[in-house]
Coordinates of C-alpha atoms and ligand atoms in Angstrom, one line a residue:
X1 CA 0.0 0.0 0.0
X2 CA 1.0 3.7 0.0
X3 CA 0.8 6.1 2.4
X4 CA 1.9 10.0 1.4
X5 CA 3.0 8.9 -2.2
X6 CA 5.5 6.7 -0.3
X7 CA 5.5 2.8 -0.4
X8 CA 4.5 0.6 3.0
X9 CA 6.4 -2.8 2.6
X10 CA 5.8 -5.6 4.9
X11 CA 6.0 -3.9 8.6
X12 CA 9.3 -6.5 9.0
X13 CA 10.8 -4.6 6.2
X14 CA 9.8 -1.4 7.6
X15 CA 11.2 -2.4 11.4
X16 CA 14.4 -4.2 9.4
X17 CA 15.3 -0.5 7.9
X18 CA 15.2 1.4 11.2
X19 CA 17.0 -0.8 13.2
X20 CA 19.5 0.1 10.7
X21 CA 19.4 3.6 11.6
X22 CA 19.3 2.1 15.3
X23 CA 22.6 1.2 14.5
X24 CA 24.2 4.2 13.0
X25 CA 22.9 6.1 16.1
X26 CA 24.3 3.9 18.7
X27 CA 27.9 4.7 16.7
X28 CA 27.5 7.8 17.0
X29 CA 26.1 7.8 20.9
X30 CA 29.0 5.5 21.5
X31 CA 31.4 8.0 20.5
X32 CA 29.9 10.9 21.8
X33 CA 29.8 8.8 25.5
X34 CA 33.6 8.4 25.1
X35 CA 34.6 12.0 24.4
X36 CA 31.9 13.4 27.0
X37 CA 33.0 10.5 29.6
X38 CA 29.6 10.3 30.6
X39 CA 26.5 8.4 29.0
X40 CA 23.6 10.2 26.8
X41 CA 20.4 10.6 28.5
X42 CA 16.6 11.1 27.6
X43 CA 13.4 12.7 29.4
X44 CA 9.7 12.0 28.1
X45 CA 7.2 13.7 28.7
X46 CA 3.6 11.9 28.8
X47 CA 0.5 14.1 27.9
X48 CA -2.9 12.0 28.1
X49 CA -4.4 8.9 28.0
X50 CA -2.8 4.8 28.3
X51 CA -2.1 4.7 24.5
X52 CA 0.5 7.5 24.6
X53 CA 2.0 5.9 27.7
X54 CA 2.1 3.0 26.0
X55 CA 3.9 4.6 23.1
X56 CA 6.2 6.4 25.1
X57 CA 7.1 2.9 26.4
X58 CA 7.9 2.2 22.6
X59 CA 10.2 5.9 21.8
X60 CA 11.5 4.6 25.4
X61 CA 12.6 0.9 24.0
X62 CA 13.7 2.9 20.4
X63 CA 15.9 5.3 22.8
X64 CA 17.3 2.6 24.7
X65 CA 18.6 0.2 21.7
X66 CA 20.7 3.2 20.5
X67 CA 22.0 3.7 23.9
X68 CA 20.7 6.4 25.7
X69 CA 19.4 5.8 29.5
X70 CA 16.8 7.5 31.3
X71 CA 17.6 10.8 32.9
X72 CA 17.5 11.7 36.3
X73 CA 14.7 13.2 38.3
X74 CA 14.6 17.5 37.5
X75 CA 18.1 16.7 35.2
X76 CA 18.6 18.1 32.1
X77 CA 18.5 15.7 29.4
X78 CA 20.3 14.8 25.7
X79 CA 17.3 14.7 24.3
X80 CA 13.7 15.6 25.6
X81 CA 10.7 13.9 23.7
X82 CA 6.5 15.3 24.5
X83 CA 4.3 12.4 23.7
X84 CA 1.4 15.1 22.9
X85 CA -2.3 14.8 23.8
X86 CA -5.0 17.3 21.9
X87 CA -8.5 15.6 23.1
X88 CA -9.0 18.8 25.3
X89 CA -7.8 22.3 24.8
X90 CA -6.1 22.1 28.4
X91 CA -3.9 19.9 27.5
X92 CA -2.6 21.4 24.5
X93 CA -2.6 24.9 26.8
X94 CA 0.1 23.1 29.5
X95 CA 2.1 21.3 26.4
X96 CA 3.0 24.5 24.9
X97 CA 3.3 26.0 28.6
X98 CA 6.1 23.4 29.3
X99 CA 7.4 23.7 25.7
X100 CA 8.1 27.2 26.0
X101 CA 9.7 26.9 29.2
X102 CA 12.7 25.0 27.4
X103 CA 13.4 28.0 25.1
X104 CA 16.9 28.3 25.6
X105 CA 18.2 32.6 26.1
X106 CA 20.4 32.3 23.3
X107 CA 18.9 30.7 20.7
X108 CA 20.2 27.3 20.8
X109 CA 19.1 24.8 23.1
X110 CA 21.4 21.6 24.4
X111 CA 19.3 19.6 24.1
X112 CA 17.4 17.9 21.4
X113 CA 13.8 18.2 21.9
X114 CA 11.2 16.6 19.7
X115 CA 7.7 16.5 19.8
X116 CA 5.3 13.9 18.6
X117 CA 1.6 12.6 19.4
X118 CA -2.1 13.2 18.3
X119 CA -1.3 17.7 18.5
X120 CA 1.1 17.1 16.0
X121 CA -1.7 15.4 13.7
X122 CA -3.0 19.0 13.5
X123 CA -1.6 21.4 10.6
X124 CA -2.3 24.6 12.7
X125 CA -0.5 23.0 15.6
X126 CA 2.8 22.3 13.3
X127 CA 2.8 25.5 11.6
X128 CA 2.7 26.7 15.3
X129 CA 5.7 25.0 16.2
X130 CA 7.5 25.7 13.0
X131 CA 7.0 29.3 13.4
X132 CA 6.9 29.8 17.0
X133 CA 9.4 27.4 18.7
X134 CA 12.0 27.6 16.5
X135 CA 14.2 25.3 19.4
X136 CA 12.1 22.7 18.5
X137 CA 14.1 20.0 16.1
X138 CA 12.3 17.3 15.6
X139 CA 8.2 17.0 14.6
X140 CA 6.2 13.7 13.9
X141 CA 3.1 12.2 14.1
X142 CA 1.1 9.3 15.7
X143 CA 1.0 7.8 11.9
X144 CA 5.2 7.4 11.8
X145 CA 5.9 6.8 15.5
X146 CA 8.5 3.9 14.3
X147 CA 10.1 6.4 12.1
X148 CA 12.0 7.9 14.7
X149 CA 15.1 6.7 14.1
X150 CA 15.5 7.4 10.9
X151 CA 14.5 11.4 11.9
X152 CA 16.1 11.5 15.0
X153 CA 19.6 10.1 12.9
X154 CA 18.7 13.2 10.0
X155 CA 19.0 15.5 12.9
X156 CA 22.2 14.4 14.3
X157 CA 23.6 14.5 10.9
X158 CA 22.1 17.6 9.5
X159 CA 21.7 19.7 12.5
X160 CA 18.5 20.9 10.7
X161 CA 14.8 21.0 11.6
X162 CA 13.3 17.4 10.8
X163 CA 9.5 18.0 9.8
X164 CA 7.8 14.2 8.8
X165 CA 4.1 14.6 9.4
X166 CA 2.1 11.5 7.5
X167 CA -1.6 12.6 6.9
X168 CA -2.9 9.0 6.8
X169 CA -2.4 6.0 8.6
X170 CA -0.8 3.1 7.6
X171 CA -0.5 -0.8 8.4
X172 CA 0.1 -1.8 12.0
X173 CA 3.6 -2.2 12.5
X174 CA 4.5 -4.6 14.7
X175 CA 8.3 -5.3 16.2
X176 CA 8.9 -1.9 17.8
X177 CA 11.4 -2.4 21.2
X178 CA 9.4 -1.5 24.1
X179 CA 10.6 -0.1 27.4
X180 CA 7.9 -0.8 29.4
X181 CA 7.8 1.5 32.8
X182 CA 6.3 -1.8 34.7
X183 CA 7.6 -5.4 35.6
X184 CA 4.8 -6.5 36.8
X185 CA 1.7 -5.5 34.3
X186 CA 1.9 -4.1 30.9
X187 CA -0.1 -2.8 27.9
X188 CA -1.0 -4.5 24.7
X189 CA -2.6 -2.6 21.8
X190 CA -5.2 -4.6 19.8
X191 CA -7.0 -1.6 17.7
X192 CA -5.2 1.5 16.7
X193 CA -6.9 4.4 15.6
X194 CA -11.3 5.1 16.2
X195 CA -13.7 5.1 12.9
X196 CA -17.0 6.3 15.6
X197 CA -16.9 10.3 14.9
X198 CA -18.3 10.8 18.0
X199 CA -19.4 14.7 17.6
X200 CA -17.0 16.2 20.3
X201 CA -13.8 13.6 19.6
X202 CA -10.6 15.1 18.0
X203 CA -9.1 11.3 18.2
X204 CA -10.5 10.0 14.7
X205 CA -8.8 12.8 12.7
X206 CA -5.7 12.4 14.5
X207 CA -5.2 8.5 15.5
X208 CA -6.6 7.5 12.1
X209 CA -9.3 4.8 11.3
X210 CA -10.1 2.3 13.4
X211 CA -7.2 -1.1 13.0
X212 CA -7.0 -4.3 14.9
X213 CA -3.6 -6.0 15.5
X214 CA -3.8 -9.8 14.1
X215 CA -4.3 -12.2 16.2
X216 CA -1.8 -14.3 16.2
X217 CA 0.5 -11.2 16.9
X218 CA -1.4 -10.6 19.9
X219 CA -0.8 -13.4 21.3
X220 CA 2.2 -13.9 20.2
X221 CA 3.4 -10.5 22.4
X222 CA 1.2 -11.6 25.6
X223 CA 3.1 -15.2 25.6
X224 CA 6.4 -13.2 25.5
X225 CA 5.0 -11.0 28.2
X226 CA 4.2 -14.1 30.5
X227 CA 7.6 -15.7 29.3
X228 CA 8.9 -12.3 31.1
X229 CA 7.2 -13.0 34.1
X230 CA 4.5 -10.1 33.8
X231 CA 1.4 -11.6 35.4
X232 CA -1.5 -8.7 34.0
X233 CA -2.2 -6.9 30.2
X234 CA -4.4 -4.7 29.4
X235 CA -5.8 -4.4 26.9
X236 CA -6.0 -1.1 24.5
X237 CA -7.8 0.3 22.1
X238 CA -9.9 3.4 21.8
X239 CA -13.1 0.9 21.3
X240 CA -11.8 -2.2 22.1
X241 CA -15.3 -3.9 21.7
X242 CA -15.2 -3.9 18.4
X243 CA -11.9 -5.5 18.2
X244 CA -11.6 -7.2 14.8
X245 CA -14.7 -6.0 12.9
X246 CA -12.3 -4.2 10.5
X247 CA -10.6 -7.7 10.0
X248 CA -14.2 -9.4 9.0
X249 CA -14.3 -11.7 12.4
X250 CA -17.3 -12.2 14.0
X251 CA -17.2 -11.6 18.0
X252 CA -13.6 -11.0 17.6
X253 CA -12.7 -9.8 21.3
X254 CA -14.5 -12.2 22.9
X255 CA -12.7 -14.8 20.6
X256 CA -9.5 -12.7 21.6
X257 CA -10.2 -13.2 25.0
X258 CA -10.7 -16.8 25.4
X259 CA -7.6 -17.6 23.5
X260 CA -5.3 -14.8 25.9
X261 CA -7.0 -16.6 29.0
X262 CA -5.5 -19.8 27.7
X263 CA -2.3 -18.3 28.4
X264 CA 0.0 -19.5 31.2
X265 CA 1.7 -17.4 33.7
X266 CA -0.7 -15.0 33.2
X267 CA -2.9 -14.1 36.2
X268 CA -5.5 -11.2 35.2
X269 CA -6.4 -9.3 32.4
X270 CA -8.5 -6.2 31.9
X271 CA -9.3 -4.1 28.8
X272 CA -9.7 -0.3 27.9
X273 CA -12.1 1.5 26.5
X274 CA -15.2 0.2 25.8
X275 CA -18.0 1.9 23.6
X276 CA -21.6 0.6 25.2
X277 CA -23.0 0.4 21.4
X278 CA -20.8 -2.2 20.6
X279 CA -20.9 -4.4 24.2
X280 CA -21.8 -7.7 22.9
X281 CA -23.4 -11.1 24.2
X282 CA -20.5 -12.7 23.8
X283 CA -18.3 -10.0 25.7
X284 CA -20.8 -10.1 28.4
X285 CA -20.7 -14.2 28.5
X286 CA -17.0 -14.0 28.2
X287 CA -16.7 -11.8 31.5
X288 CA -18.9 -14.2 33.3
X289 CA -16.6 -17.4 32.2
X290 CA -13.1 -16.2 32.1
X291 CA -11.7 -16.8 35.5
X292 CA -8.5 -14.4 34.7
X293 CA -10.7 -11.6 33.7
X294 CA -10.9 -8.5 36.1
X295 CA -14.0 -7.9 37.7
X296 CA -14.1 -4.2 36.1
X297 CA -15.4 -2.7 33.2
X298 CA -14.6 1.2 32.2
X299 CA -17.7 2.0 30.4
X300 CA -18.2 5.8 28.9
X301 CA -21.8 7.4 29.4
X302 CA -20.6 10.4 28.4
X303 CA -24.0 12.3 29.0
X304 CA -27.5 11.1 30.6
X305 CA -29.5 13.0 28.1
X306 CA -30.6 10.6 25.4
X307 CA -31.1 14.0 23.1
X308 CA -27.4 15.0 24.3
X309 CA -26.1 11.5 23.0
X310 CA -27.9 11.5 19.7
X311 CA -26.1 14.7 19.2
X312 CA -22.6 13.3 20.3
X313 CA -23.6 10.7 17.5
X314 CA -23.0 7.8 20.3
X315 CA -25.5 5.3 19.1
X316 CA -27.4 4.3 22.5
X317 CA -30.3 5.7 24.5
X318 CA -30.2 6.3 28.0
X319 CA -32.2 3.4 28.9
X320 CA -30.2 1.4 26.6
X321 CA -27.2 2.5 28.4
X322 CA -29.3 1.3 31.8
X323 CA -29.8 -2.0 30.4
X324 CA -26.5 -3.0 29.6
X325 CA -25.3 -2.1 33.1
X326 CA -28.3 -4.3 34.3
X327 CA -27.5 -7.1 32.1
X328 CA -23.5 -7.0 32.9
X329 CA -24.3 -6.7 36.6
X330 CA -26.7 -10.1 36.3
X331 CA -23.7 -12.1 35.1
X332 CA -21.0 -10.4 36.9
X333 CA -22.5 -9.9 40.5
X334 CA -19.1 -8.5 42.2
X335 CA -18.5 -5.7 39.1
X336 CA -17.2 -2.1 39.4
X337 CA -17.8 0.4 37.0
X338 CA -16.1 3.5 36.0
X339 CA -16.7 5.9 33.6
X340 CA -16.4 9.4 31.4
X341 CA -18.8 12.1 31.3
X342 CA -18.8 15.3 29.6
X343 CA -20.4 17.8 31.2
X344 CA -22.0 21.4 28.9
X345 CA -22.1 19.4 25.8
X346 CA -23.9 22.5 23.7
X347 CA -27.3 22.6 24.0
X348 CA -27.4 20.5 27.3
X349 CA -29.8 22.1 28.9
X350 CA -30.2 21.4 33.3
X351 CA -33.3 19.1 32.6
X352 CA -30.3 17.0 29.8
X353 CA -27.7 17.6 33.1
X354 CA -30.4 16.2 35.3
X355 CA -30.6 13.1 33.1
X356 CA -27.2 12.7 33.9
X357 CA -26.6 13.0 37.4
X358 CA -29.6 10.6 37.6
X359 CA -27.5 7.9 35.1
X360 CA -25.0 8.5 37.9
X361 CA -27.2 7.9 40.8
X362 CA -29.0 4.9 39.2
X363 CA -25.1 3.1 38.4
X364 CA -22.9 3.9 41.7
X365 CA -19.7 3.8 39.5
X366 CA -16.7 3.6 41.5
X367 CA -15.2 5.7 40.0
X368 CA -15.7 8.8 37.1
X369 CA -14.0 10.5 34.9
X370 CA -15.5 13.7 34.4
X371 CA -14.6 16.7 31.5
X372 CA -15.8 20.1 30.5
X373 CA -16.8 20.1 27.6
X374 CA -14.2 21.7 25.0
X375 CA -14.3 22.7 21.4
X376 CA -11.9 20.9 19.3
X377 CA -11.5 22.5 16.0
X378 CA -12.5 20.3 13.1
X379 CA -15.2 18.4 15.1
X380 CA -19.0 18.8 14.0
X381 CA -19.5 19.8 17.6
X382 CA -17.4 22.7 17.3
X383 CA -20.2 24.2 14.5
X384 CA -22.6 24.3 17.2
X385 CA -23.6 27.3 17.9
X386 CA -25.4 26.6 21.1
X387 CA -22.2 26.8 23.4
X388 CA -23.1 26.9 26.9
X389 CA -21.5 29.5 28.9
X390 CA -18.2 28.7 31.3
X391 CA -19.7 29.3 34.6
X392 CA -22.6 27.1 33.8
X393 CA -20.7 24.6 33.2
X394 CA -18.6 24.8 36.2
X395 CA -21.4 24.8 38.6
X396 CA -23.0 21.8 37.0
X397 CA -19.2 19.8 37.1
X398 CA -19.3 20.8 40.5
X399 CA -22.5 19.2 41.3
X400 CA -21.2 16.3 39.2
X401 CA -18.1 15.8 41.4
X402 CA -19.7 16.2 44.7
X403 CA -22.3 13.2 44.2
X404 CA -19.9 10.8 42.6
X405 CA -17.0 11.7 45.6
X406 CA -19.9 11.0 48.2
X407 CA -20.8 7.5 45.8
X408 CA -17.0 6.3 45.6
X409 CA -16.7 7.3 49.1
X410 CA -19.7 4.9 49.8
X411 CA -18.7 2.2 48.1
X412 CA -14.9 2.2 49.6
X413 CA -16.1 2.6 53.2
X414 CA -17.5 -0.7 52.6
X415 CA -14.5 -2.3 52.1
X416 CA -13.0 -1.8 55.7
X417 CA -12.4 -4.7 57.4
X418 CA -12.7 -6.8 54.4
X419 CA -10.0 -8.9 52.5
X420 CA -9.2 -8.5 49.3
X421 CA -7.0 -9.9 46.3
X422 CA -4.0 -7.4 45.3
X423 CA -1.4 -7.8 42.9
X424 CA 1.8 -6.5 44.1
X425 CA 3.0 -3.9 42.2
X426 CA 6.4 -2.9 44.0
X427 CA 6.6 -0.2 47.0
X428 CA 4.3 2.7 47.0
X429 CA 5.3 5.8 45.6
X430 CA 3.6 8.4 48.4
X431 CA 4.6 6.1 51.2
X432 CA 8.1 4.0 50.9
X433 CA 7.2 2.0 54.4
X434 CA 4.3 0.7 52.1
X435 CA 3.5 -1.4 49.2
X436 CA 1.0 -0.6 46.6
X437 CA -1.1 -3.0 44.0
X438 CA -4.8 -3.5 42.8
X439 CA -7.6 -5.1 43.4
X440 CA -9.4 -7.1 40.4
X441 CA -11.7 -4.8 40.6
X442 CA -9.1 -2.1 40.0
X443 CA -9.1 -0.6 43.5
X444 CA -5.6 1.5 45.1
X445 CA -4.3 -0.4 47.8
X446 CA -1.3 0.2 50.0
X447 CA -0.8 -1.6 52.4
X448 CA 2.0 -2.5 55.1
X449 CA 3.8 -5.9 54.3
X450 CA 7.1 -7.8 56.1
X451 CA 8.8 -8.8 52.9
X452 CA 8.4 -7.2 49.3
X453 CA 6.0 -9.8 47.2
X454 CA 5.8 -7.8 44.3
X455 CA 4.7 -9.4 41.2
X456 CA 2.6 -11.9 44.0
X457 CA -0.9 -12.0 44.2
X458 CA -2.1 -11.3 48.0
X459 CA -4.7 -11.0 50.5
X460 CA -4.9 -7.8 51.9
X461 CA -7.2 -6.4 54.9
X462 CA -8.5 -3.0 54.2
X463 CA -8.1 -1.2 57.3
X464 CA -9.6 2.1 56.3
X465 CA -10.7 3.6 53.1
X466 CA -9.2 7.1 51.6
X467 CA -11.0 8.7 49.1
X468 CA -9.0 7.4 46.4
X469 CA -7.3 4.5 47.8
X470 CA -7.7 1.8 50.5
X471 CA -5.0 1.0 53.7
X472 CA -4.6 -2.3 54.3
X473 CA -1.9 -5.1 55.8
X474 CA -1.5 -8.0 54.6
X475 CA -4.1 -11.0 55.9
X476 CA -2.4 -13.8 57.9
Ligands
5AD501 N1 -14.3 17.8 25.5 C1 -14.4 17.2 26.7 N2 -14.1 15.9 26.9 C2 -13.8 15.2 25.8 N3 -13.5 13.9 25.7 C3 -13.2 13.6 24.4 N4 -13.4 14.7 23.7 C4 -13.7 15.7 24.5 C5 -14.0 17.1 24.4 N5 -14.0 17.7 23.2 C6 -13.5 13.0 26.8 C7 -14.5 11.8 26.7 C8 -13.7 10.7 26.4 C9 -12.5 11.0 27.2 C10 -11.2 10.2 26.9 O1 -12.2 12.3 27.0 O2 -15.2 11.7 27.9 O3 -14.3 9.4 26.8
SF4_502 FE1 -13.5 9.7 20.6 FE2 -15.9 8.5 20.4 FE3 -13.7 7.3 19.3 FE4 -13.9 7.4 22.0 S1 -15.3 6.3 20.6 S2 -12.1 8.0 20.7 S3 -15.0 9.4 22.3 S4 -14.7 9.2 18.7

């Protein structure tokens, strides 16, 4: 196929030719480590949601097989890569905030810094940079992540500006190194990119059609991971529920899921995101078999407001939305839910609002993810002229907040003085006395433990509940 007037070979080809930059690179890192007597370093920087973690974990693995290491905590860095995030106009607002502050005073930075991710899928947002931070040297997209080397190895021989934007996606490419920040669980994508057009989303015009991994490759990387001791994936894909459709296979996750339960060393797996239009039977009767499935499903409403959701062009009904809960609650009893919800959506009116703080009552989620509405240029959303005004918006997200912190609070509270099953993640980060893992149902717990059983599944007893997390010790 081609992409940009330029040829896609086989993705091995397309791996086999930057490893040979790989290559060159490490020469000339290996070189410049000798002179400067000390080794070359690299800072990322992670805007947004799991799947630009997960391919900062692959720049990471691409940065490491040419020899650069991680940088320290606050130092300054060889090179400095943003993984960029657009889906809300704060984002974009901090990203340029923390760009700027790297402007060297005399023109020419130290460091390298390039700049990649779903902003720089947007031609205003390049010209930006082009024009406007001029001590930026390297730009690329979400389309050509595995092309770094081969840009990052024009810049160190050029010294110029490297500009390599691709306007359309192309295959999956499979075989990129990752650094992965975790020994313990890690992330597999199945589906790239999102064909639903949801009215609001920027992520279709910038991640691309919708894409499913093959199969076999999935697997294939989840028996490595197990091979490497990690004992829980998850699963990614902006709709992962419709896994495979785009490969003609009929219930396609749920096939995908029997056949990664089968796997051995493996202890839990869990999935993210999933759009309620496309929950099927199957994925429903697969939860309710699959022993090494987490009792958790992350399940967008977005809005209450069955007019509201016909204009976000989400394909459900409020009631329908109801139903499904009902129906996955019947054949997973022991289920948490979590969630995202826009809130000022134009046109929502407070009767719409009302619908939705109502959706909330109705579900108890344990947890929600909740977003002012923003305009995102390009989206039909953003044609709307009914934009509702900033501090109505606030007061209604404050509402929001205040009855799903009293309903999380409710539903933790009655985990004190029970025991649960955590998977050891390593020591806690806001408390070193104390180690930190999960629950299947995707609960925070740190708890106090005699010897470090990280990667161990353990029964902890919750001694009290935090807002956002559970104390526990372990259970004798
Ligand atoms: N404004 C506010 N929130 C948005 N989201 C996506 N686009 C927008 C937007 N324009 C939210 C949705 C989605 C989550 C990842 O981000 O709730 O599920
Ligand atoms: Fe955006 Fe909708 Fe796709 Fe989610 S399903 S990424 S909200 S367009």
């Amino acid at each position: 196929m081609s992409v940009n007037g330029r040829i896609i070979e086989k993705t091995d080809d397309i791996m086999q030719k930057q490893f040979l930059y790989i290559e060159k690179i490490k020469e000339i890192i290996a070189e410049k480590t000798a002179i400067d007597k000390k080794q070359s370093t690299y800072d990322l920087r992670v805007y947004g949601c799991q799947m630009n973690e997960h391919d900062a974990e692959k720049l990471a693995g691409m940065l490491e097989e040419m020899g650069y290491v991680k940088a320290g905590e606050g130092e300054p860095a060889d090179i400095v890569i943003f993984e960029t995030c657009c889906v809300r106009e704060n984002a974009e607002e901090k990203i340029y905030g923390h760009l700027g502050s790297l402007k060297p005073p005399t023109g020419k930075s130290k460091s390298i810094i390039a700049i990649t991710g779903c902003m720089m899928q947007q031609p205003h947002v390049v010209e930006k940079i082009r024009k406007s931070y001029t001590h930026v040297d390297i730009v690329f997209g979400t389309h050509n992540l595995h092309t770094f080397p081969e840009l990052l190895y024009k810049r160190l021989t050029t010294g110029k500006r490297v500009f390599d934007i691709w306007d359309a996606e192309g295959d999956t490419v499979e075989g990129l190194p990752a650094a992965r920040a975790d020994r313990v669980k890690a992330w597999v994508n199945i589906v790239l990119g999102c064909s639903n057009f949801c009215s609001y989303c920027i992520v279709p015009y910038v991640r691309g059609r919708e894409r499913s991994r093959r199969k076999e490759d999935i697997i294939s990387e989840v028996e490595k991971l197990a091979e490497l001791g990690y004992k829980e994936i998850t699963l990614l894909g902006q709709n992962v529920n419709s896994y495979g459709n785009d490969l003609g296979m009929k219930d396609g996750f749920a096939s995908l899921l029997y056949a990664l339960n089968d796997i051995n060393g493996i202890e839990r797996i869990r999935f993210m995101t999933s759009h309620p239009k496309d929950l099927s039977d199957s994925l429903i009767t697969a939860m309710k078999e699959l022993p090494l499935l987490c009792e958790h499903l992350h399940l967008p409403f977005q809005s209450g407001s069955t007019r509201i959701l016909k204009e976000m062009n989400r394909k459900y009904t409020k009631e329908q939305y109801l139903g499904l809960i009902d129906k996955v609650r019947a054949a997973v009893p022991d289920i948490a839910f979590t969630t995202d919800i826009i809130v000022g959506f134009p046109g929502e009116t407070e009767e719409d609002f009302m619908h939705t703080l109502d959706v909330v009552e109705k579900v108890r989620f344990d947890q929600a993810f909740t977003f002012l509405y923003s305009i995102r240029t390009g989206t039909r959303a953003a044609t709307l002229e009914n934009q509702v005004p900033e501090d109505v918006k606030k007061e209604r997200f404050g509402r929001l907040l205040e009855l799903q912190n009293a309903i999380t609070n409710e539903i933790n509270l009655k985990y004190e003085g029970k025991s649960v099953e955590v998977l050891v993640e390593g020591k806690s980060r806001q408390n070193s006395e104390m180690y930190t893992g999960r629950t299947r149902q995707h609960k925070l717990v740190n708890f106090s433990c005699d010897s470090d059983l990280t990667g161990q599944l353990v029964n902890v007893e919750i001694i009290k509940a935090w807002p956002f997390w559970l104390e526990g010790k372990v259970a004798k």
